Amino acid sequence: MAGDWIKVEENMPDKPEVYIMAARLGIDPDSVSGKLLRIWAWASRNCNADGVTSVTVKPHLDRVTAVTGFTDAMVEAGWLVVDGVSLRFPNFDRHCSQTAKDRANTNRRVSRHRTNRNGSSVTNETVQPLQKPL
């Protein structure tokens, strides 16, 4: 669906968890970052609001990334929890839930409104220099 998105922190490729996963899997951190994006996009489409999915077969998520053991590495890094018959993505509500997306969109809209309002009032006025008295 056009317009779907997930939140990603700009420092994600340099997080210790990414380096832990890269070392465990024998792939570079940039590959781990890209594959995490694929997993989190999948989770955004397939998890309920609290980040739980009934997909219990970890190899399915390994197929999403095309890396055997990727989900085990996510568990080791703390980014995935095997919870009995389901998988849970910690902090899902903060980053990937519809509420988080709505909150981010509202913040972006408010910021754009403030920039437009303040920017136009500042850039459209010309201030004349003060004249020295004679």
JSON list of C-alpha atoms in Angstrom, two decimals:
[
{"chain": "A", "resi": 1, "resn": "MET", "atom": "CA", "xyz": [0.00, 0.00, 0.00]},
{"chain": "A", "resi": 2, "resn": "ALA", "atom": "CA", "xyz": [1.44, 3.39, -0.94]},
{"chain": "A", "resi": 3, "resn": "GLY", "atom": "CA", "xyz": [2.41, 5.56, 1.98]},
{"chain": "A", "resi": 4, "resn": "ASP", "atom": "CA", "xyz": [3.20, 2.74, 4.41]},
{"chain": "A", "resi": 5, "resn": "TRP", "atom": "CA", "xyz": [6.36, 3.38, 6.40]},
{"chain": "A", "resi": 6, "resn": "ILE", "atom": "CA", "xyz": [8.27, 2.40, 9.50]},
{"chain": "A", "resi": 7, "resn": "LYS", "atom": "CA", "xyz": [10.29, 4.55, 11.89]},
{"chain": "A", "resi": 8, "resn": "VAL", "atom": "CA", "xyz": [14.05, 4.07, 11.79]},
{"chain": "A", "resi": 9, "resn": "GLU", "atom": "CA", "xyz": [16.58, 5.87, 13.95]},
{"chain": "A", "resi": 10, "resn": "GLU", "atom": "CA", "xyz": [19.41, 7.36, 11.91]},
{"chain": "A", "resi": 11, "resn": "ASN", "atom": "CA", "xyz": [22.02, 5.83, 14.21]},
{"chain": "A", "resi": 12, "resn": "MET", "atom": "CA", "xyz": [20.58, 2.31, 13.82]},
{"chain": "A", "resi": 13, "resn": "PRO", "atom": "CA", "xyz": [23.50, 0.97, 11.72]},
{"chain": "A", "resi": 14, "resn": "ASP", "atom": "CA", "xyz": [25.92, 1.91, 14.53]},
{"chain": "A", "resi": 15, "resn": "LYS", "atom": "CA", "xyz": [23.99, 0.42, 17.46]},
{"chain": "A", "resi": 16, "resn": "PRO", "atom": "CA", "xyz": [25.76, -2.25, 19.52]},
{"chain": "A", "resi": 17, "resn": "GLU", "atom": "CA", "xyz": [22.92, -4.68, 18.78]},
{"chain": "A", "resi": 18, "resn": "VAL", "atom": "CA", "xyz": [23.65, -4.43, 15.06]},
{"chain": "A", "resi": 19, "resn": "TYR", "atom": "CA", "xyz": [27.34, -5.21, 15.67]},
{"chain": "A", "resi": 20, "resn": "ILE", "atom": "CA", "xyz": [26.40, -8.16, 17.91]},
{"chain": "A", "resi": 21, "resn": "MET", "atom": "CA", "xyz": [24.18, -9.55, 15.17]},
{"chain": "A", "resi": 22, "resn": "ALA", "atom": "CA", "xyz": [26.78, -8.93, 12.44]},
{"chain": "A", "resi": 23, "resn": "ALA", "atom": "CA", "xyz": [29.44, -10.80, 14.41]},
{"chain": "A", "resi": 24, "resn": "ARG", "atom": "CA", "xyz": [27.09, -13.69, 15.20]},
{"chain": "A", "resi": 25, "resn": "LEU", "atom": "CA", "xyz": [25.93, -14.03, 11.59]},
{"chain": "A", "resi": 26, "resn": "GLY", "atom": "CA", "xyz": [29.23, -13.31, 9.86]},
{"chain": "A", "resi": 27, "resn": "ILE", "atom": "CA", "xyz": [27.76, -10.50, 7.74]},
{"chain": "A", "resi": 28, "resn": "ASP", "atom": "CA", "xyz": [28.48, -6.79, 7.68]},
{"chain": "A", "resi": 29, "resn": "PRO", "atom": "CA", "xyz": [26.53, -4.30, 9.85]},
{"chain": "A", "resi": 30, "resn": "ASP", "atom": "CA", "xyz": [25.00, -2.59, 6.80]},
{"chain": "A", "resi": 31, "resn": "SER", "atom": "CA", "xyz": [23.50, -5.93, 5.70]},
{"chain": "A", "resi": 32, "resn": "VAL", "atom": "CA", "xyz": [22.11, -6.46, 9.20]},
{"chain": "A", "resi": 33, "resn": "SER", "atom": "CA", "xyz": [20.55, -2.98, 9.10]},
{"chain": "A", "resi": 34, "resn": "GLY", "atom": "CA", "xyz": [18.88, -3.63, 5.77]},
{"chain": "A", "resi": 35, "resn": "LYS", "atom": "CA", "xyz": [17.56, -6.99, 6.89]},
{"chain": "A", "resi": 36, "resn": "LEU", "atom": "CA", "xyz": [16.23, -5.47, 10.12]},
{"chain": "A", "resi": 37, "resn": "LEU", "atom": "CA", "xyz": [14.27, -3.02, 7.98]},
{"chain": "A", "resi": 38, "resn": "ARG", "atom": "CA", "xyz": [12.74, -5.97, 6.11]},
{"chain": "A", "resi": 39, "resn": "ILE", "atom": "CA", "xyz": [11.82, -7.72, 9.38]},
{"chain": "A", "resi": 40, "resn": "TRP", "atom": "CA", "xyz": [10.33, -4.58, 10.98]},
{"chain": "A", "resi": 41, "resn": "ALA", "atom": "CA", "xyz": [8.36, -3.81, 7.81]},
{"chain": "A", "resi": 42, "resn": "TRP", "atom": "CA", "xyz": [7.03, -7.39, 7.92]},
{"chain": "A", "resi": 43, "resn": "ALA", "atom": "CA", "xyz": [6.16, -6.93, 11.62]},
{"chain": "A", "resi": 44, "resn": "SER", "atom": "CA", "xyz": [4.38, -3.66, 10.87]},
{"chain": "A", "resi": 45, "resn": "ARG", "atom": "CA", "xyz": [2.11, -5.52, 8.45]},
{"chain": "A", "resi": 46, "resn": "ASN", "atom": "CA", "xyz": [1.67, -8.73, 10.46]},
{"chain": "A", "resi": 47, "resn": "CYS", "atom": "CA", "xyz": [1.70, -7.95, 14.20]},
{"chain": "A", "resi": 48, "resn": "ASN", "atom": "CA", "xyz": [-1.13, -6.79, 16.40]},
{"chain": "A", "resi": 49, "resn": "ALA", "atom": "CA", "xyz": [-0.87, -3.45, 18.24]},
{"chain": "A", "resi": 50, "resn": "ASP", "atom": "CA", "xyz": [1.41, -4.79, 20.97]},
{"chain": "A", "resi": 51, "resn": "GLY", "atom": "CA", "xyz": [3.95, -6.29, 18.58]},
{"chain": "A", "resi": 52, "resn": "VAL", "atom": "CA", "xyz": [2.88, -9.92, 18.90]},
{"chain": "A", "resi": 53, "resn": "THR", "atom": "CA", "xyz": [2.46, -12.26, 15.98]},
{"chain": "A", "resi": 54, "resn": "SER", "atom": "CA", "xyz": [1.15, -15.79, 15.95]},
{"chain": "A", "resi": 55, "resn": "VAL", "atom": "CA", "xyz": [3.82, -16.80, 13.44]},
{"chain": "A", "resi": 56, "resn": "THR", "atom": "CA", "xyz": [5.84, -19.13, 15.61]},
{"chain": "A", "resi": 57, "resn": "VAL", "atom": "CA", "xyz": [8.15, -20.62, 13.03]},
{"chain": "A", "resi": 58, "resn": "LYS", "atom": "CA", "xyz": [11.35, -18.61, 13.30]},
{"chain": "A", "resi": 59, "resn": "PRO", "atom": "CA", "xyz": [12.57, -20.02, 9.97]},
{"chain": "A", "resi": 60, "resn": "HIS", "atom": "CA", "xyz": [9.78, -18.01, 8.30]},
{"chain": "A", "resi": 61, "resn": "LEU", "atom": "CA", "xyz": [11.42, -14.77, 9.44]},
{"chain": "A", "resi": 62, "resn": "ASP", "atom": "CA", "xyz": [14.80, -16.16, 8.43]},
{"chain": "A", "resi": 63, "resn": "ARG", "atom": "CA", "xyz": [13.32, -16.57, 4.93]},
{"chain": "A", "resi": 64, "resn": "VAL", "atom": "CA", "xyz": [12.21, -12.92, 4.98]},
{"chain": "A", "resi": 65, "resn": "THR", "atom": "CA", "xyz": [15.87, -11.95, 5.42]},
{"chain": "A", "resi": 66, "resn": "ALA", "atom": "CA", "xyz": [17.41, -14.88, 3.50]},
{"chain": "A", "resi": 67, "resn": "VAL", "atom": "CA", "xyz": [19.79, -15.45, 6.43]},
{"chain": "A", "resi": 68, "resn": "THR", "atom": "CA", "xyz": [19.58, -18.62, 8.51]},
{"chain": "A", "resi": 69, "resn": "GLY", "atom": "CA", "xyz": [19.74, -17.74, 12.22]},
{"chain": "A", "resi": 70, "resn": "PHE", "atom": "CA", "xyz": [18.75, -14.09, 11.76]},
{"chain": "A", "resi": 71, "resn": "THR", "atom": "CA", "xyz": [15.82, -14.36, 14.18]},
{"chain": "A", "resi": 72, "resn": "ASP", "atom": "CA", "xyz": [18.01, -16.12, 16.76]},
{"chain": "A", "resi": 73, "resn": "ALA", "atom": "CA", "xyz": [20.46, -13.21, 16.46]},
{"chain": "A", "resi": 74, "resn": "MET", "atom": "CA", "xyz": [17.58, -10.76, 16.99]},
{"chain": "A", "resi": 75, "resn": "VAL", "atom": "CA", "xyz": [16.64, -12.67, 20.16]},
{"chain": "A", "resi": 76, "resn": "GLU", "atom": "CA", "xyz": [20.25, -12.50, 21.35]},
{"chain": "A", "resi": 77, "resn": "ALA", "atom": "CA", "xyz": [20.34, -8.74, 20.66]},
{"chain": "A", "resi": 78, "resn": "GLY", "atom": "CA", "xyz": [17.05, -8.19, 22.53]},
{"chain": "A", "resi": 79, "resn": "TRP", "atom": "CA", "xyz": [15.01, -7.16, 19.48]},
{"chain": "A", "resi": 80, "resn": "LEU", "atom": "CA", "xyz": [12.79, -10.24, 19.40]},
{"chain": "A", "resi": 81, "resn": "VAL", "atom": "CA", "xyz": [11.28, -12.39, 22.15]},
{"chain": "A", "resi": 82, "resn": "VAL", "atom": "CA", "xyz": [10.05, -15.94, 21.70]},
{"chain": "A", "resi": 83, "resn": "ASP", "atom": "CA", "xyz": [7.02, -16.00, 23.94]},
{"chain": "A", "resi": 84, "resn": "GLY", "atom": "CA", "xyz": [5.57, -19.51, 24.05]},
{"chain": "A", "resi": 85, "resn": "VAL", "atom": "CA", "xyz": [3.56, -19.87, 20.84]},
{"chain": "A", "resi": 86, "resn": "SER", "atom": "CA", "xyz": [4.21, -16.39, 19.51]},
{"chain": "A", "resi": 87, "resn": "LEU", "atom": "CA", "xyz": [6.95, -13.92, 18.68]},
{"chain": "A", "resi": 88, "resn": "ARG", "atom": "CA", "xyz": [7.00, -10.48, 20.30]},
{"chain": "A", "resi": 89, "resn": "PHE", "atom": "CA", "xyz": [8.82, -7.39, 19.10]},
{"chain": "A", "resi": 90, "resn": "PRO", "atom": "CA", "xyz": [9.84, -5.34, 22.19]},
{"chain": "A", "resi": 91, "resn": "ASN", "atom": "CA", "xyz": [8.95, -1.61, 22.05]},
{"chain": "A", "resi": 92, "resn": "PHE", "atom": "CA", "xyz": [6.78, -2.23, 18.99]},
{"chain": "A", "resi": 93, "resn": "ASP", "atom": "CA", "xyz": [4.21, 0.25, 20.28]},
{"chain": "A", "resi": 94, "resn": "ARG", "atom": "CA", "xyz": [6.88, 2.96, 20.47]},
{"chain": "A", "resi": 95, "resn": "HIS", "atom": "CA", "xyz": [8.15, 2.52, 16.91]},
{"chain": "A", "resi": 96, "resn": "CYS", "atom": "CA", "xyz": [5.87, 0.53, 14.61]},
{"chain": "A", "resi": 97, "resn": "SER", "atom": "CA", "xyz": [2.30, 0.62, 15.93]},
{"chain": "A", "resi": 98, "resn": "GLN", "atom": "CA", "xyz": [-0.35, 2.71, 14.22]},
{"chain": "A", "resi": 99, "resn": "THR", "atom": "CA", "xyz": [-0.41, 4.96, 17.31]},
{"chain": "A", "resi": 100, "resn": "ALA", "atom": "CA", "xyz": [3.33, 5.61, 16.95]},
{"chain": "A", "resi": 101, "resn": "LYS", "atom": "CA", "xyz": [2.89, 6.38, 13.25]},
{"chain": "A", "resi": 102, "resn": "ASP", "atom": "CA", "xyz": [-0.03, 8.73, 13.97]},
{"chain": "A", "resi": 103, "resn": "ARG", "atom": "CA", "xyz": [2.05, 10.48, 16.65]},
{"chain": "A", "resi": 104, "resn": "ALA", "atom": "CA", "xyz": [5.01, 10.88, 14.27]},
{"chain": "A", "resi": 105, "resn": "ASN", "atom": "CA", "xyz": [2.76, 12.20, 11.48]},
{"chain": "A", "resi": 106, "resn": "THR", "atom": "CA", "xyz": [1.19, 14.73, 13.85]},
{"chain": "A", "resi": 107, "resn": "ASN", "atom": "CA", "xyz": [4.63, 15.90, 15.01]},
{"chain": "A", "resi": 108, "resn": "ARG", "atom": "CA", "xyz": [5.77, 16.26, 11.40]},
{"chain": "A", "resi": 109, "resn": "ARG", "atom": "CA", "xyz": [2.62, 18.22, 10.49]},
{"chain": "A", "resi": 110, "resn": "VAL", "atom": "CA", "xyz": [2.96, 20.55, 13.50]},
{"chain": "A", "resi": 111, "resn": "SER", "atom": "CA", "xyz": [6.64, 21.11, 12.75]},
{"chain": "A", "resi": 112, "resn": "ARG", "atom": "CA", "xyz": [5.90, 21.90, 9.09]},
{"chain": "A", "resi": 113, "resn": "HIS", "atom": "CA", "xyz": [3.14, 24.32, 10.14]},
{"chain": "A", "resi": 114, "resn": "ARG", "atom": "CA", "xyz": [5.47, 26.12, 12.56]},
{"chain": "A", "resi": 115, "resn": "THR", "atom": "CA", "xyz": [8.22, 26.32, 9.95]},
{"chain": "A", "resi": 116, "resn": "ASN", "atom": "CA", "xyz": [5.86, 27.70, 7.32]},
{"chain": "A", "resi": 117, "resn": "ARG", "atom": "CA", "xyz": [4.31, 30.22, 9.71]},
{"chain": "A", "resi": 118, "resn": "ASN", "atom": "CA", "xyz": [7.58, 31.41, 11.20]},
{"chain": "A", "resi": 119, "resn": "GLY", "atom": "CA", "xyz": [9.57, 31.13, 8.01]},
{"chain": "A", "resi": 120, "resn": "SER", "atom": "CA", "xyz": [7.22, 33.28, 5.97]},
{"chain": "A", "resi": 121, "resn": "SER", "atom": "CA", "xyz": [7.02, 36.04, 8.57]},
{"chain": "A", "resi": 122, "resn": "VAL", "atom": "CA", "xyz": [10.79, 36.18, 8.89]},
{"chain": "A", "resi": 123, "resn": "THR", "atom": "CA", "xyz": [11.75, 35.91, 5.25]},
{"chain": "A", "resi": 124, "resn": "ASN", "atom": "CA", "xyz": [9.12, 38.26, 3.83]},
{"chain": "A", "resi": 125, "resn": "GLU", "atom": "CA", "xyz": [10.08, 41.29, 5.89]},
{"chain": "A", "resi": 126, "resn": "THR", "atom": "CA", "xyz": [12.99, 43.54, 5.10]},
{"chain": "A", "resi": 127, "resn": "VAL", "atom": "CA", "xyz": [14.59, 45.25, 8.04]},
{"chain": "A", "resi": 128, "resn": "GLN", "atom": "CA", "xyz": [16.18, 48.62, 7.32]},
{"chain": "A", "resi": 129, "resn": "PRO", "atom": "CA", "xyz": [19.42, 49.43, 9.11]},
{"chain": "A", "resi": 130, "resn": "LEU", "atom": "CA", "xyz": [19.24, 52.09, 11.81]},
{"chain": "A", "resi": 131, "resn": "GLN", "atom": "CA", "xyz": [20.42, 55.54, 10.76]},
{"chain": "A", "resi": 132, "resn": "LYS", "atom": "CA", "xyz": [22.93, 57.42, 12.88]},
{"chain": "A", "resi": 133, "resn": "PRO", "atom": "CA", "xyz": [21.70, 60.80, 14.05]},
{"chain": "A", "resi": 134, "resn": "LEU", "atom": "CA", "xyz": [23.42, 63.71, 12.32]}
]
